[in-house]
PDB file of C-alpha atoms in Angstrom:
ATOM      1  CA  ALA A 284    -215.765-149.056  13.740  1.00 42.00           C
ATOM      2  CA  GLY A 285    -215.479-147.571  17.152  1.00 43.00           C
ATOM      3  CA  TYR A 286    -219.238-147.301  17.342  1.00 38.00           C
ATOM      4  CA  ALA A 287    -219.881-150.729  15.772  1.00 41.00           C
ATOM      5  CA  ARG A 288    -221.193-152.124  19.106  1.00 40.00           C
ATOM      6  CA  PHE A 289    -223.833-149.360  19.143  1.00 39.00           C
ATOM      7  CA  ARG A 290    -225.374-150.230  15.841  1.00 43.00           C
ATOM      8  CA  SER A 291    -229.142-150.196  15.772  1.00 44.00           C
ATOM      9  CA  SER A 292    -231.117-153.158  14.405  1.00 49.00           C
ATOM     10  CA  SER A 293    -231.308-151.223  11.104  1.00 52.00           C
ATOM     11  CA  GLY A 294    -227.454-151.260  10.983  1.00 53.00           C
ATOM     12  CA  VAL A 295    -227.127-147.430  11.293  1.00 53.00           C
ATOM     13  CA  VAL A 296    -224.425-146.188  13.634  1.00 49.00           C
ATOM     14  CA  PRO A 297    -225.739-143.359  15.790  1.00 50.00           C
ATOM     15  CA  ALA A 298    -224.062-140.009  15.871  1.00 53.00           C
ATOM     16  CA  ALA A 299    -221.423-139.512  18.554  1.00 49.00           C
ATOM     17  CA  SER A 300    -223.758-137.191  20.276  1.00 50.00           C
ATOM     18  CA  ALA A 301    -226.344-140.003  20.641  1.00 51.00           C
ATOM     19  CA  VAL A 302    -223.831-142.116  22.690  1.00 52.00           C
ATOM     20  CA  ALA A 303    -223.960-141.505  26.438  1.00 56.00           C
ATOM     21  CA  ALA A 304    -221.519-138.946  27.664  1.00 54.00           C
ATOM     22  CA  PRO A 305    -218.613-140.302  29.696  1.00 57.00           C
ATOM     23  CA  ARG A 306    -218.994-140.355  33.428  1.00 61.00           C
ATOM     24  CA  PRO A 307    -217.069-137.731  35.412  1.00 60.00           C
ATOM     25  CA  SER A 308    -213.837-138.971  36.678  1.00 69.00           C
ATOM     26  CA  ALA A 309    -213.230-139.531  40.443  1.00 79.00           C
ATOM     27  CA  THR A 310    -211.941-136.679  42.456  1.00 77.00           C
ATOM     28  CA  ALA A 311    -209.488-137.601  45.120  1.00 83.00           C
ATOM     29  CA  ILE A 312    -209.421-135.282  48.065  1.00 86.00           C
ATOM     30  CA  THR A 313    -205.716-134.713  47.529  1.00 89.00           C
ATOM     31  CA  ALA A 314    -206.494-133.375  44.002  1.00 85.00           C
ATOM     32  CA  LEU A 315    -208.478-130.468  45.397  1.00 84.00           C
ATOM     33  CA  PRO A 316    -206.622-127.161  44.428  1.00 84.00           C
ATOM     34  CA  ALA A 317    -205.769-124.341  46.849  1.00 86.00           C
ATOM     35  CA  PRO A 318    -207.546-121.176  45.522  1.00 86.00           C
ATOM     36  CA  GLU A 319    -205.571-118.992  43.138  1.00 85.00           C
ATOM     37  CA  GLY A 320    -203.528-116.322  44.940  1.00 88.00           C
ATOM     38  CA  THR A 321    -202.932-118.591  47.953  1.00 92.00           C
ATOM     39  CA  LYS A 322    -199.499-118.078  49.516  1.00 94.00           C
ATOM     40  CA  PRO A 323    -197.334-121.033  48.555  1.00 95.00           C
ATOM     41  CA  GLU A 324    -196.586-122.005  52.160  1.00 96.00           C
ATOM     42  CA  ALA A 325    -200.337-121.913  53.076  1.00 96.00           C
ATOM     43  CA  ALA A 326    -201.064-123.964  49.943  1.00 95.00           C
ATOM     44  CA  ALA A 327    -198.468-126.558  51.022  1.00 96.00           C
ATOM     45  CA  ALA A 328    -199.972-126.740  54.477  1.00 96.00           C
ATOM     46  CA  PHE A 329    -203.455-127.000  53.096  1.00 96.00           C
ATOM     47  CA  HIS A 330    -202.432-129.923  50.887  1.00 95.00           C
ATOM     48  CA  ALA A 331    -200.700-131.545  53.840  1.00 96.00           C
ATOM     49  CA  GLY A 332    -203.977-131.357  55.621  1.00 96.00           C
ATOM     50  CA  LEU A 333    -205.860-132.993  52.659  1.00 95.00           C
ATOM     51  CA  GLN A 334    -203.269-135.743  52.687  1.00 95.00           C
ATOM     52  CA  GLY A 335    -203.693-136.212  56.385  1.00 95.00           C
ATOM     53  CA  LEU A 336    -207.435-136.488  55.908  1.00 91.00           C
ATOM     54  CA  ARG A 337    -206.940-139.058  53.080  1.00 92.00           C
ATOM     55  CA  ASP A 338    -204.597-141.020  55.379  1.00 94.00           C
ATOM     56  CA  ALA A 339    -207.105-140.866  58.330  1.00 90.00           C
ATOM     57  CA  ALA A 340    -204.430-139.018  60.320  1.00 92.00           C
ATOM     58  CA  PHE A 341    -207.000-136.526  61.657  1.00 89.00           C
ATOM     59  CA  GLU A 342    -204.856-134.728  64.230  1.00 90.00           C
ATOM     60  CA  SER A 343    -202.087-134.284  61.634  1.00 95.00           C
ATOM     61  CA  ALA A 344    -204.723-132.918  59.173  1.00 94.00           C
ATOM     62  CA  ARG A 345    -206.141-130.633  61.836  1.00 93.00           C
ATOM     63  CA  LEU A 346    -202.770-129.269  62.605  1.00 95.00           C
ATOM     64  CA  ALA A 347    -202.007-128.682  58.977  1.00 96.00           C
ATOM     65  CA  PHE A 348    -205.293-126.781  58.431  1.00 96.00           C
ATOM     66  CA  VAL A 349    -204.507-124.666  61.484  1.00 96.00           C
ATOM     67  CA  ARG A 350    -201.094-123.861  60.031  1.00 97.00           C
ATOM     68  CA  ALA A 351    -202.689-123.063  56.589  1.00 96.00           C
ATOM     69  CA  GLU A 352    -205.125-120.737  58.118  1.00 95.00           C
ATOM     70  CA  GLU A 353    -202.384-119.013  60.204  1.00 96.00           C
ATOM     71  CA  LEU A 354    -200.204-118.526  57.041  1.00 97.00           C
ATOM     72  CA  ASP A 355    -203.028-117.177  54.869  1.00 96.00           C
ATOM     73  CA  PRO A 356    -206.182-116.130  56.681  1.00 95.00           C
ATOM     74  CA  ALA A 357    -207.849-115.721  53.277  1.00 93.00           C
ATOM     75  CA  LEU A 358    -207.525-119.403  52.495  1.00 95.00           C
ATOM     76  CA  ALA A 359    -211.226-120.144  52.848  1.00 94.00           C
ATOM     77  CA  PRO A 360    -211.119-123.904  52.370  1.00 96.00           C
ATOM     78  CA  ALA A 361    -208.872-124.358  55.445  1.00 96.00           C
ATOM     79  CA  PRO A 362    -211.346-123.407  58.114  1.00 96.00           C
ATOM     80  CA  LEU A 363    -214.029-125.497  56.439  1.00 97.00           C
ATOM     81  CA  ARG A 364    -211.816-128.600  56.716  1.00 95.00           C
ATOM     82  CA  LEU A 365    -210.624-127.502  60.117  1.00 95.00           C
ATOM     83  CA  ALA A 366    -214.141-127.468  61.431  1.00 95.00           C
ATOM     84  CA  VAL A 367    -214.769-131.040  60.082  1.00 92.00           C
ATOM     85  CA  MET A 368    -211.470-132.296  61.691  1.00 91.00           C
ATOM     86  CA  ASN A 369    -212.250-130.735  65.065  1.00 88.00           C
ATOM     87  CA  ALA A 370    -215.613-132.296  64.974  1.00 89.00           C
ATOM     88  CA  ARG A 371    -214.233-135.680  63.856  1.00 84.00           C
ATOM     89  CA  ILE A 372    -211.588-135.640  66.693  1.00 80.00           C
ATOM     90  CA  ALA A 373    -214.266-134.676  69.286  1.00 77.00           C
ATOM     91  CA  ASN A 374    -216.385-137.674  68.114  1.00 73.00           C
ATOM     92  CA  GLN A 375    -213.447-140.030  68.386  1.00 61.00           C
ATOM     93  CA  GLN A 376    -212.785-138.796  71.949  1.00 52.00           C
ATOM     94  CA  MET A 377    -216.472-139.226  72.811  1.00 53.00           C
ATOM     95  CA  ASP A 378    -216.316-142.787  71.428  1.00 50.00           C
ATOM     96  CA  ALA A 379    -213.227-143.512  73.560  1.00 51.00           C
ATOM     97  CA  ARG A 380    -214.799-142.105  76.617  1.00 47.00           C
ATOM     98  CA  ARG A 381    -218.057-144.042  76.082  1.00 51.00           C
ATOM     99  CA  ASP A 382    -216.112-147.243  75.494  1.00 51.00           C
ATOM    100  CA  CYS A 383    -214.401-146.789  78.903  1.00 53.00           C
ATOM    101  CA  ALA A 384    -214.664-150.022  80.980  1.00 52.00           C
ATOM    102  CA  LEU A 385    -216.122-148.282  83.995  1.00 55.00           C
ATOM    103  CA  PRO A 386    -219.861-147.415  84.083  1.00 58.00           C
ATOM    104  CA  PRO A 387    -220.509-143.610  83.811  1.00 59.00           C
ATOM    105  CA  ALA A 388    -221.443-143.255  87.562  1.00 60.00           C
ATOM    106  CA  HIS A 389    -218.073-144.741  88.567  1.00 57.00           C
ATOM    107  CA  ARG A 390    -215.768-142.859  86.238  1.00 56.00           C
ATOM    108  CA  PRO A 391    -213.484-140.310  87.831  1.00 54.00           C
ATOM    109  CA  VAL A 392    -213.733-136.660  86.818  1.00 54.00           C
ATOM    110  CA  ASP A 393    -212.545-136.764  83.300  1.00 57.00           C
ATOM    111  CA  PRO A 394    -210.517-133.955  81.744  1.00 64.00           C
ATOM    112  CA  MET A 395    -211.411-135.486  78.346  1.00 62.00           C
ATOM    113  CA  GLN A 396    -214.852-133.986  78.670  1.00 69.00           C
ATOM    114  CA  ALA A 397    -213.370-130.464  78.652  1.00 68.00           C
ATOM    115  CA  ARG A 398    -211.182-131.410  75.595  1.00 74.00           C
ATOM    116  CA  ILE A 399    -214.220-132.689  73.753  1.00 72.00           C
ATOM    117  CA  ALA A 400    -216.180-129.434  74.523  1.00 77.00           C
ATOM    118  CA  ASN A 401    -213.217-127.411  73.408  1.00 80.00           C
ATOM    119  CA  LYS A 402    -213.034-129.278  70.104  1.00 81.00           C
ATOM    120  CA  ARG A 403    -216.704-128.811  69.483  1.00 86.00           C
ATOM    121  CA  ARG A 404    -216.347-125.050  70.162  1.00 89.00           C
ATOM    122  CA  ASP A 405    -213.242-124.854  67.962  1.00 91.00           C
ATOM    123  CA  ALA A 406    -215.234-126.692  65.254  1.00 92.00           C
ATOM    124  CA  ARG A 407    -218.122-124.256  65.364  1.00 94.00           C
ATOM    125  CA  ARG A 408    -215.813-121.333  65.329  1.00 94.00           C
ATOM    126  CA  ALA A 409    -213.939-122.600  62.308  1.00 95.00           C
ATOM    127  CA  PHE A 410    -217.272-123.311  60.631  1.00 96.00           C
ATOM    128  CA  ARG A 411    -218.402-119.689  61.205  1.00 96.00           C
ATOM    129  CA  THR A 412    -215.082-118.495  59.700  1.00 96.00           C
ATOM    130  CA  ALA A 413    -215.748-120.673  56.633  1.00 96.00           C
ATOM    131  CA  GLN A 414    -219.237-119.210  56.401  1.00 97.00           C
ATOM    132  CA  SER A 415    -217.854-115.736  56.508  1.00 97.00           C
ATOM    133  CA  GLN A 416    -215.542-116.563  53.649  1.00 96.00           C
ATOM    134  CA  ARG A 417    -218.170-118.278  51.540  1.00 96.00           C
ATOM    135  CA  ALA A 418    -217.543-116.031  48.490  1.00 95.00           C
ATOM    136  CA  ARG A 419    -214.004-117.298  48.294  1.00 93.00           C
ATOM    137  CA  LEU A 420    -215.030-120.963  48.279  1.00 95.00           C
ATOM    138  CA  THR A 421    -215.349-123.062  45.144  1.00 93.00           C
ATOM    139  CA  GLU A 422    -218.767-124.242  44.023  1.00 95.00           C
ATOM    140  CA  HIS A 423    -217.891-127.712  45.489  1.00 94.00           C
ATOM    141  CA  ASP A 424    -216.855-126.204  48.838  1.00 95.00           C
ATOM    142  CA  GLN A 425    -220.027-123.985  48.876  1.00 97.00           C
ATOM    143  CA  VAL A 426    -222.177-127.140  48.446  1.00 97.00           C
ATOM    144  CA  LEU A 427    -220.212-128.917  51.158  1.00 97.00           C
ATOM    145  CA  LEU A 428    -220.565-125.852  53.535  1.00 97.00           C
ATOM    146  CA  ASP A 429    -224.378-125.787  52.907  1.00 98.00           C
ATOM    147  CA  ALA A 430    -224.568-129.477  53.596  1.00 97.00           C
ATOM    148  CA  LEU A 431    -222.815-129.202  56.808  1.00 96.00           C
ATOM    149  CA  VAL A 432    -224.911-126.404  58.295  1.00 96.00           C
ATOM    150  CA  PRO A 433    -227.235-128.759  60.264  1.00 95.00           C
ATOM    151  CA  PHE A 434    -224.316-130.465  61.858  1.00 93.00           C
ATOM    152  CA  PHE A 435    -222.459-127.334  63.132  1.00 93.00           C
ATOM    153  CA  GLN A 436    -225.356-124.932  63.744  1.00 93.00           C
ATOM    154  CA  ALA A 437    -227.905-127.141  65.490  1.00 89.00           C
ATOM    155  CA  ASP A 438    -227.498-128.203  69.098  1.00 86.00           C
ATOM    156  CA  PRO A 439    -227.478-131.087  69.110  1.00 87.00           C
ATOM    157  CA  PRO A 440    -226.390-131.592  65.586  1.00 89.00           C
ATOM    158  CA  ASP A 441    -229.167-132.556  63.141  1.00 92.00           C
ATOM    159  CA  LEU A 442    -227.549-135.670  61.719  1.00 92.00           C
ATOM    160  CA  LYS A 443    -230.492-136.695  59.593  1.00 95.00           C
ATOM    161  CA  LEU A 444    -230.799-133.319  57.805  1.00 96.00           C
ATOM    162  CA  CYS A 445    -227.047-133.202  57.381  1.00 95.00           C
ATOM    163  CA  GLU A 446    -227.138-136.656  55.884  1.00 96.00           C
ATOM    164  CA  GLN A 447    -229.794-135.641  53.483  1.00 97.00           C
ATOM    165  CA  ARG A 448    -227.890-132.592  52.305  1.00 97.00           C
ATOM    166  CA  LEU A 449    -224.754-134.608  51.923  1.00 97.00           C
ATOM    167  CA  ALA A 450    -226.685-137.200  49.819  1.00 97.00           C
ATOM    168  CA  HIS A 451    -227.864-134.344  47.518  1.00 97.00           C
ATOM    169  CA  ALA A 452    -224.222-133.083  47.438  1.00 97.00           C
ATOM    170  CA  ALA A 453    -223.125-136.587  46.418  1.00 97.00           C
ATOM    171  CA  GLU A 454    -225.648-136.583  43.662  1.00 97.00           C
ATOM    172  CA  ARG A 455    -224.220-133.291  42.420  1.00 96.00           C
ATOM    173  CA  PHE A 456    -220.661-134.517  42.753  1.00 94.00           C
ATOM    174  CA  PRO A 457    -221.076-138.256  42.215  1.00 94.00           C
ATOM    175  CA  GLU A 458    -217.381-139.093  41.994  1.00 92.00           C
ATOM    176  CA  ASP A 459    -216.212-136.800  44.875  1.00 92.00           C
ATOM    177  CA  ALA A 460    -214.407-138.912  47.534  1.00 91.00           C
ATOM    178  CA  GLU A 461    -214.533-136.194  50.145  1.00 92.00           C
ATOM    179  CA  ILE A 462    -218.315-135.707  50.065  1.00 95.00           C
ATOM    180  CA  HIS A 463    -218.861-139.521  50.065  1.00 94.00           C
ATOM    181  CA  TYR A 464    -216.565-139.749  53.152  1.00 91.00           C
ATOM    182  CA  TYR A 465    -218.587-137.228  55.062  1.00 92.00           C
ATOM    183  CA  LEU A 466    -221.821-138.858  53.981  1.00 95.00           C
ATOM    184  CA  ALA A 467    -220.528-142.183  55.312  1.00 92.00           C
ATOM    185  CA  PHE A 468    -219.525-140.440  58.568  1.00 87.00           C
ATOM    186  CA  MET A 469    -223.003-139.160  59.033  1.00 89.00           C
ATOM    187  CA  ARG A 470    -224.531-142.577  58.270  1.00 87.00           C
ATOM    188  CA  PHE A 471    -222.348-144.527  60.604  1.00 80.00           C
TER     189      PHE A 471
END
């Protein structure tokens, strides 16, 4: 009876294997596990960072990932997310600076420029740490790491190539909110 709506014109109900497989369920960023063997305090800080990312509290997320990395330097997903948070914050600061009411030639010397450069440097350093710990990353995080290489290793970042790689990652993990978030970030 459960397959009655799938009856063919001959009235034969197809085998269960002939019915399309269910779609994978959505993966919320807060559902990502910390790797096995992670120190409990580091796992808690890592999950606080994921929650901050979900809540768009980027500085809070950044600080939580810093804390997670300090508590457990072997927690490979922490520097990967830390790199993204530092890059995201640097971009927000650049946007704020660009939106300043004064034309660039009339702006006073701005210490924000140094903060932006520091965040970019911190982002690249964290990304190199994540790359050095690649073997400890899940398949999902390895795909994410590979997709973000053009953003962190090119100067200036290769946004188009990064977008293409994230689009492929989204095809591989179609219900993953984190990958789709980064893809949207690259597109807009």
